[in-house]
Short mmCIF file of C-alpha atoms in Angstrom, two decimals:
data_model
loop_
_atom_site.label_atom_id
_atom_site.label_comp_id
_atom_site.label_asym_id
_atom_site.label_seq_id
_atom_site.Cartn_x
_atom_site.Cartn_y
_atom_site.Cartn_z
CA MET A 260 3.42 19.78 -0.55
CA GLU A 261 3.80 22.34 -3.39
CA LEU A 262 7.53 22.61 -2.76
CA PHE A 263 7.73 18.83 -2.50
CA GLU A 264 5.97 18.38 -5.86
CA GLN A 265 8.48 20.72 -7.49
CA LYS A 266 11.43 18.82 -5.98
CA PHE A 267 9.81 15.48 -6.85
CA SER A 268 9.41 16.49 -10.51
CA GLU A 269 13.06 17.62 -10.63
CA SER A 270 14.20 14.30 -9.14
CA MET A 271 12.65 12.46 -12.10
CA SER A 272 14.38 14.40 -14.89
CA SER A 273 16.33 12.55 -17.58
CA LYS A 274 18.43 13.36 -20.66
CA VAL A 275 16.11 11.08 -22.65
CA ALA A 276 13.08 12.95 -23.98
CA LEU A 277 10.83 9.85 -23.89
CA PHE A 278 11.49 9.36 -20.16
CA ASN A 279 10.61 12.99 -19.51
CA ARG A 280 7.39 12.67 -21.49
CA ILE A 281 6.37 9.60 -19.50
CA THR A 282 7.38 10.99 -16.08
CA HIS A 283 5.47 14.21 -16.91
CA TYR A 284 2.41 12.01 -17.54
CA ILE A 285 2.97 10.27 -14.18
CA VAL A 286 3.36 13.53 -12.21
CA ASN A 287 0.17 15.00 -13.69
CA ARG A 288 -1.84 11.94 -12.70
CA LYS A 289 -0.66 11.63 -9.12
CA GLY A 290 -2.81 9.92 -6.52
CA LYS A 291 -3.65 10.93 -2.95
CA GLN A 292 0.05 11.45 -2.05
CA MET A 293 -0.66 10.00 1.34
CA ARG A 294 2.89 8.65 1.72
CA PRO A 295 4.80 11.94 1.42
CA MET A 296 2.23 13.50 3.77
CA PHE A 297 3.11 10.89 6.39
CA VAL A 298 6.82 11.73 5.95
CA PHE A 299 6.26 15.47 6.51
CA LEU A 300 3.73 15.20 9.34
CA VAL A 301 5.82 12.71 11.32
CA ALA A 302 8.97 14.82 10.83
CA LYS A 303 7.14 17.92 12.06
CA MET A 304 5.53 16.18 15.02
CA VAL A 305 8.84 14.67 16.18
CA SER A 306 10.88 17.87 15.69
CA GLY A 307 8.30 20.39 16.88
CA GLY A 308 7.59 21.79 13.44
CA GLU A 309 10.94 21.56 11.62
CA VAL A 310 11.66 19.87 8.32
CA ASN A 311 14.91 19.94 6.35
CA GLU A 312 16.29 19.00 2.94
CA ARG A 313 16.64 15.37 4.10
CA THR A 314 12.89 15.30 4.76
CA TYR A 315 12.15 16.50 1.22
CA ARG A 316 14.62 14.01 -0.26
CA GLY A 317 13.18 11.19 1.83
CA ALA A 318 9.63 12.02 0.69
CA SER A 319 10.82 12.15 -2.95
CA VAL A 320 12.61 8.81 -2.66
CA ILE A 321 9.52 7.16 -1.15
CA GLU A 322 7.31 8.54 -3.92
CA LEU A 323 9.81 7.49 -6.65
CA ILE A 324 10.01 3.94 -5.27
CA HIS A 325 6.24 3.74 -4.74
CA THR A 326 5.60 4.94 -8.31
CA ALA A 327 8.12 2.42 -9.66
CA THR A 328 6.32 -0.44 -7.90
CA LEU A 329 2.94 0.73 -9.26
CA VAL A 330 4.28 0.87 -12.82
CA HIS A 331 5.71 -2.66 -12.44
CA ASP A 332 2.49 -3.91 -10.78
CA ASP A 333 0.44 -2.79 -13.78
CA VAL A 334 2.71 -4.82 -16.06
CA VAL A 335 2.50 -7.89 -13.82
CA ASP A 336 -1.29 -7.60 -13.46
CA ASP A 337 -1.75 -6.74 -17.16
CA SER A 338 -3.78 -3.74 -16.00
CA ASN A 339 -4.70 -0.98 -18.44
CA ARG A 340 -5.95 1.58 -15.92
CA ARG A 341 -4.39 3.31 -12.93
CA ARG A 342 -6.30 5.93 -10.87
CA GLY A 343 -8.86 6.31 -13.64
CA PHE A 344 -6.24 6.99 -16.33
CA PHE A 345 -4.47 4.72 -18.81
CA SER A 346 -1.52 2.91 -17.22
CA ILE A 347 2.02 3.35 -18.59
CA ASN A 348 1.99 -0.16 -20.13
CA ALA A 349 -1.35 0.57 -21.84
CA LEU A 350 0.09 3.65 -23.56
CA TRP A 351 3.73 2.68 -24.12
CA LYS A 352 3.70 -1.16 -23.87
CA ASN A 353 5.30 -3.47 -21.30
CA LYS A 354 8.97 -3.13 -22.24
CA ILE A 355 8.98 0.64 -21.82
CA ALA A 356 6.88 0.40 -18.62
CA VAL A 357 9.40 -2.01 -17.04
CA LEU A 358 12.30 0.27 -18.01
CA VAL A 359 10.49 3.31 -16.59
CA GLY A 360 9.94 1.43 -13.32
CA ASP A 361 13.65 0.49 -13.21
CA TYR A 362 14.62 4.09 -13.97
CA LEU A 363 12.45 5.50 -11.15
CA LEU A 364 13.85 2.92 -8.73
CA SER A 365 17.43 3.86 -9.63
CA LYS A 366 16.67 7.61 -9.39
CA GLY A 367 15.30 7.04 -5.91
CA LEU A 368 18.36 5.12 -4.74
CA LEU A 369 20.78 7.61 -6.31
CA LEU A 370 18.99 10.56 -4.69
CA SER A 371 19.89 9.06 -1.30
CA ILE A 372 23.43 8.02 -2.27
CA ASP A 373 24.32 11.40 -3.83
CA HIS A 374 23.57 13.14 -0.53
CA SER A 375 25.00 10.37 1.72
CA ASP A 376 21.58 9.69 3.26
CA PHE A 377 22.58 6.10 3.96
CA ASP A 378 20.33 5.77 7.00
CA LEU A 379 17.32 6.77 4.87
CA LEU A 380 18.49 4.49 2.05
CA LYS A 381 18.54 1.51 4.43
CA ILE A 382 14.96 2.18 5.56
CA ILE A 383 13.78 2.32 1.93
CA SER A 384 15.79 -0.69 0.75
CA VAL A 385 14.34 -2.86 3.53
CA ALA A 386 10.85 -1.76 2.43
CA VAL A 387 11.51 -2.71 -1.22
CA ARG A 388 12.83 -6.13 -0.18
CA GLU A 389 9.82 -6.80 2.06
CA MET A 390 7.33 -5.65 -0.59
CA SER A 391 8.79 -8.16 -3.05
CA GLU A 392 8.74 -10.94 -0.44
CA GLY A 393 5.13 -10.14 0.50
CA GLU A 394 3.95 -10.31 -3.12
CA LEU A 395 5.76 -13.63 -3.67
CA LEU A 396 4.42 -15.07 -0.41
CA GLN A 397 0.89 -14.16 -1.56
CA ILE A 398 1.43 -15.85 -4.95
CA GLU A 399 2.89 -18.95 -3.27
CA LYS A 400 0.00 -19.26 -0.81
CA ALA A 401 -2.69 -18.58 -3.42
CA ARG A 402 -1.90 -21.94 -5.01
CA ASP A 403 -3.38 -24.01 -2.20
CA LEU A 404 -5.71 -21.32 -0.75
CA ASP A 405 -4.83 -22.57 2.73
CA ILE A 406 -3.90 -19.31 4.42
CA THR A 407 -4.09 -18.81 8.17
CA GLU A 408 -4.81 -15.40 9.63
CA GLU A 409 -1.16 -15.21 10.76
CA ILE A 410 0.13 -15.77 7.22
CA TYR A 411 -2.36 -13.21 5.89
CA TYR A 412 -1.07 -10.60 8.39
CA GLU A 413 2.50 -11.38 7.37
CA ILE A 414 1.61 -10.93 3.68
CA ILE A 415 -0.08 -7.55 4.19
CA ARG A 416 2.62 -6.40 6.63
CA GLN A 417 5.24 -6.92 3.94
CA LYS A 418 3.19 -6.09 0.86
CA THR A 419 1.50 -2.87 2.02
CA ALA A 420 2.31 -1.90 5.60
CA THR A 421 6.09 -1.89 5.16
CA LEU A 422 6.03 1.11 2.80
CA ILE A 423 3.85 3.24 5.11
CA ALA A 424 6.10 2.11 8.00
CA ALA A 425 9.10 3.30 5.95
CA CYS A 426 7.43 6.71 5.36
CA CYS A 427 6.89 7.27 9.08
CA SER A 428 10.30 6.01 10.26
CA LEU A 429 11.96 7.99 7.45
CA GLY A 430 10.15 11.18 8.50
CA ALA A 431 11.44 10.73 12.07
CA CYS A 432 14.93 9.73 10.91
CA SER A 433 15.26 12.79 8.63
CA VAL A 434 15.02 15.19 11.59
CA ASP A 435 16.00 13.03 14.58
CA PRO A 436 18.30 10.19 13.49
CA GLU A 437 19.31 7.43 15.92
CA SER A 438 16.48 8.22 18.34
CA ASP A 439 13.70 5.99 19.70
CA ASN A 440 11.30 7.96 17.51
CA VAL A 441 12.53 6.18 14.38
CA GLN A 442 11.40 2.73 15.58
CA ARG A 443 8.30 4.03 17.33
CA MET A 444 7.13 5.79 14.18
CA ARG A 445 7.95 2.72 12.13
CA LYS A 446 5.57 0.69 14.31
CA PHE A 447 2.94 3.44 14.02
CA GLY A 448 3.20 3.36 10.20
CA GLU A 449 3.06 -0.44 10.11
CA LEU A 450 -0.19 -0.47 12.11
CA ILE A 451 -1.72 2.16 9.78
CA GLY A 452 -0.60 0.09 6.79
CA MET A 453 -2.29 -3.03 8.17
CA ALA A 454 -5.55 -1.12 8.65
CA PHE A 455 -5.17 0.41 5.17
CA GLN A 456 -4.90 -3.01 3.48
CA ILE A 457 -7.84 -4.50 5.40
CA LYS A 458 -9.90 -1.48 4.29
CA ASP A 459 -8.81 -2.23 0.71
CA ASP A 460 -9.91 -5.86 1.13
CA LEU A 461 -13.32 -4.71 2.33
CA PHE A 462 -13.87 -2.72 -0.89
CA ASP A 463 -14.00 -6.06 -2.71
CA TYR A 464 -17.30 -6.78 -0.96
CA GLY A 465 -18.82 -3.31 -1.42
CA ASP A 466 -21.02 -1.81 -4.10
CA ALA A 467 -19.35 1.60 -4.37
CA ALA A 468 -17.61 2.74 -7.53
CA ILE A 469 -13.99 2.70 -6.37
CA GLY A 470 -12.18 2.04 -9.62
CA LYS A 471 -11.86 -1.63 -8.67
CA PRO A 472 -14.63 -4.06 -9.66
CA THR A 473 -16.34 -5.94 -6.83
CA GLY A 474 -15.07 -9.50 -6.45
CA ILE A 475 -11.72 -8.84 -8.15
CA ASP A 476 -9.74 -10.40 -5.27
CA ILE A 477 -11.82 -13.58 -5.58
CA LYS A 478 -11.27 -13.63 -9.35
CA GLU A 479 -7.51 -13.33 -8.69
CA GLN A 480 -7.67 -16.03 -5.97
CA LYS A 481 -6.41 -13.60 -3.32
CA MET A 482 -7.24 -14.74 0.19
CA THR A 483 -8.37 -11.72 2.17
CA LEU A 484 -9.43 -11.45 5.82
CA PRO A 485 -13.25 -11.67 5.36
CA LEU A 486 -12.82 -14.86 3.31
CA ILE A 487 -10.22 -16.41 5.65
CA TYR A 488 -12.49 -15.79 8.65
CA THR A 489 -15.47 -17.35 6.83
CA LEU A 490 -13.43 -20.43 5.83
CA ASN A 491 -12.43 -20.94 9.46
CA GLN A 492 -16.00 -20.60 10.74
CA CYS A 493 -18.11 -22.56 8.26
CA THR A 494 -18.92 -26.28 7.96
CA LYS A 495 -16.70 -28.73 6.05
CA GLU A 496 -19.15 -28.84 3.16
CA LYS A 497 -19.32 -25.07 2.86
CA LYS A 498 -15.53 -24.81 3.15
CA LYS A 499 -15.19 -27.27 0.27
CA TRP A 500 -17.71 -25.27 -1.77
CA LEU A 501 -15.89 -21.98 -1.03
CA ILE A 502 -12.45 -23.30 -1.97
CA ASN A 503 -13.83 -24.91 -5.12
CA SER A 504 -15.59 -21.65 -6.03
CA VAL A 505 -12.45 -19.52 -5.61
CA LYS A 506 -10.18 -22.07 -7.29
CA ASN A 507 -12.27 -23.29 -10.21
CA HIS A 508 -15.19 -20.89 -10.68
CA ASN A 509 -13.60 -17.50 -10.04
CA LYS A 510 -14.54 -16.24 -13.52
CA ASP A 511 -18.22 -17.14 -13.04
CA LYS A 512 -19.90 -13.86 -12.03
CA ARG A 513 -22.92 -15.55 -10.47
CA ARG A 514 -20.73 -17.88 -8.38
CA VAL A 515 -18.49 -15.00 -7.27
CA LYS A 516 -21.61 -13.11 -6.17
CA GLU A 517 -22.73 -16.16 -4.18
CA VAL A 518 -19.32 -16.29 -2.44
CA ILE A 519 -19.54 -12.56 -1.61
CA ASN A 520 -23.04 -12.99 -0.16
CA PHE A 521 -22.00 -16.03 1.89
CA VAL A 522 -19.00 -14.16 3.33
CA LYS A 523 -21.31 -11.26 4.27
CA GLN A 524 -23.85 -13.59 5.91
CA SER A 525 -21.10 -15.39 7.84
CA GLY A 526 -19.91 -12.21 9.57
CA GLY A 527 -16.68 -11.99 7.58
CA LEU A 528 -16.99 -8.25 7.00
CA GLU A 529 -17.82 -7.45 10.63
CA TYR A 530 -14.80 -9.45 11.78
CA ALA A 531 -12.44 -7.69 9.33
CA ILE A 532 -13.82 -4.28 10.40
CA LYS A 533 -13.22 -5.20 14.07
CA ILE A 534 -9.58 -6.17 13.38
CA MET A 535 -9.06 -3.01 11.28
CA HIS A 536 -10.24 -0.88 14.21
CA GLN A 537 -7.90 -2.76 16.57
CA PHE A 538 -4.93 -1.78 14.37
CA LYS A 539 -6.22 1.80 14.28
CA GLU A 540 -6.53 2.01 18.09
CA GLU A 541 -3.03 0.58 18.55
CA ALA A 542 -1.65 3.21 16.16
CA LEU A 543 -3.44 6.00 18.01
CA SER A 544 -2.08 4.76 21.34
CA ILE A 545 1.46 5.31 19.99
CA LEU A 546 0.52 8.87 18.97
CA SER A 547 -0.90 9.50 22.46
CA GLU A 548 2.68 9.38 23.82
CA TYR A 549 3.48 12.62 21.96
CA PRO A 550 2.53 16.14 23.11
CA ASP A 551 -0.47 17.76 21.42
CA SER A 552 0.29 19.73 18.26
CA ASP A 553 -1.24 20.57 14.90
CA TYR A 554 0.93 17.85 13.34
CA LYS A 555 -0.25 15.21 15.79
CA SER A 556 -3.88 16.25 15.12
CA SER A 557 -3.27 15.99 11.37
CA LEU A 558 -1.77 12.51 11.79
CA MET A 559 -4.84 11.49 13.77
CA LEU A 560 -6.99 12.77 10.88
CA MET A 561 -4.86 10.72 8.47
CA VAL A 562 -5.48 7.62 10.61
CA ASP A 563 -9.24 8.29 10.46
CA TYR A 564 -9.01 8.83 6.70
CA VAL A 565 -7.40 5.41 6.20
CA ILE A 566 -10.39 3.78 7.91
CA ASP A 567 -13.17 5.99 6.52
CA ARG A 568 -12.04 6.55 2.91
CA LYS A 569 -14.48 5.65 0.16
CA LYS A 570 -11.87 4.48 -2.37
#
């Protein structure tokens, strides 16, 4: 990871001093770096411990693209904080933040093109397309709040799971291109990503300090699994009250609290936790096909972390 961080910082460099100042700020406020870890661990598990320059480039590209989407997300959401620090748009305003996001995206794509990593570039480009489609599908469906579980799974598959799927398939592809491992690891990553997003949805109903206020999804009219389950289980009157609350009273703190309590009482959280564990078990069953190794054990720990993390 130390060598990766060095290569990642180099991949961001620009002739424009302002870009370098901003990217330096980004690098020093990095998050959990879960995605590059998936790239390296999958590559090592598949190859028996080997990684190469393609693996490092792939991890850098994923992190560049992921960072670009976060910078753009903060502009779209008008968010002033990211990982406990000021966001780029809060410090340098929206126009610069959008340009920085574009710059990081282009650096990521060029890193692949300059080294003819076209197979890796395809994996990443599909992920970017799906992430955009997932976000738009969520916005489209939020208007009528009539989301089935199937549509919800499709939204989170595209919006969140596709990038973790890309990390895992890219790790395999960097060391063992054109093998079954590439698709198998893609599926593994997708299942982890689904569990990861459901865990994120559950935070909205918790009391822990996670850097995201409780009830924020309800305020933003995002239909998450605990709420969808509750809507499908409750009486017509309660369903009407829930939809009205989310649509017209989502800024009323007392009403949002009532919605959260009703979802808890209706078994919405237990149901979401059950589904999250199903995705986890499916992911682990894919790993069970591989021989035991330190890398496989670490991946299993990563799977547990996704489910057990506190923020």
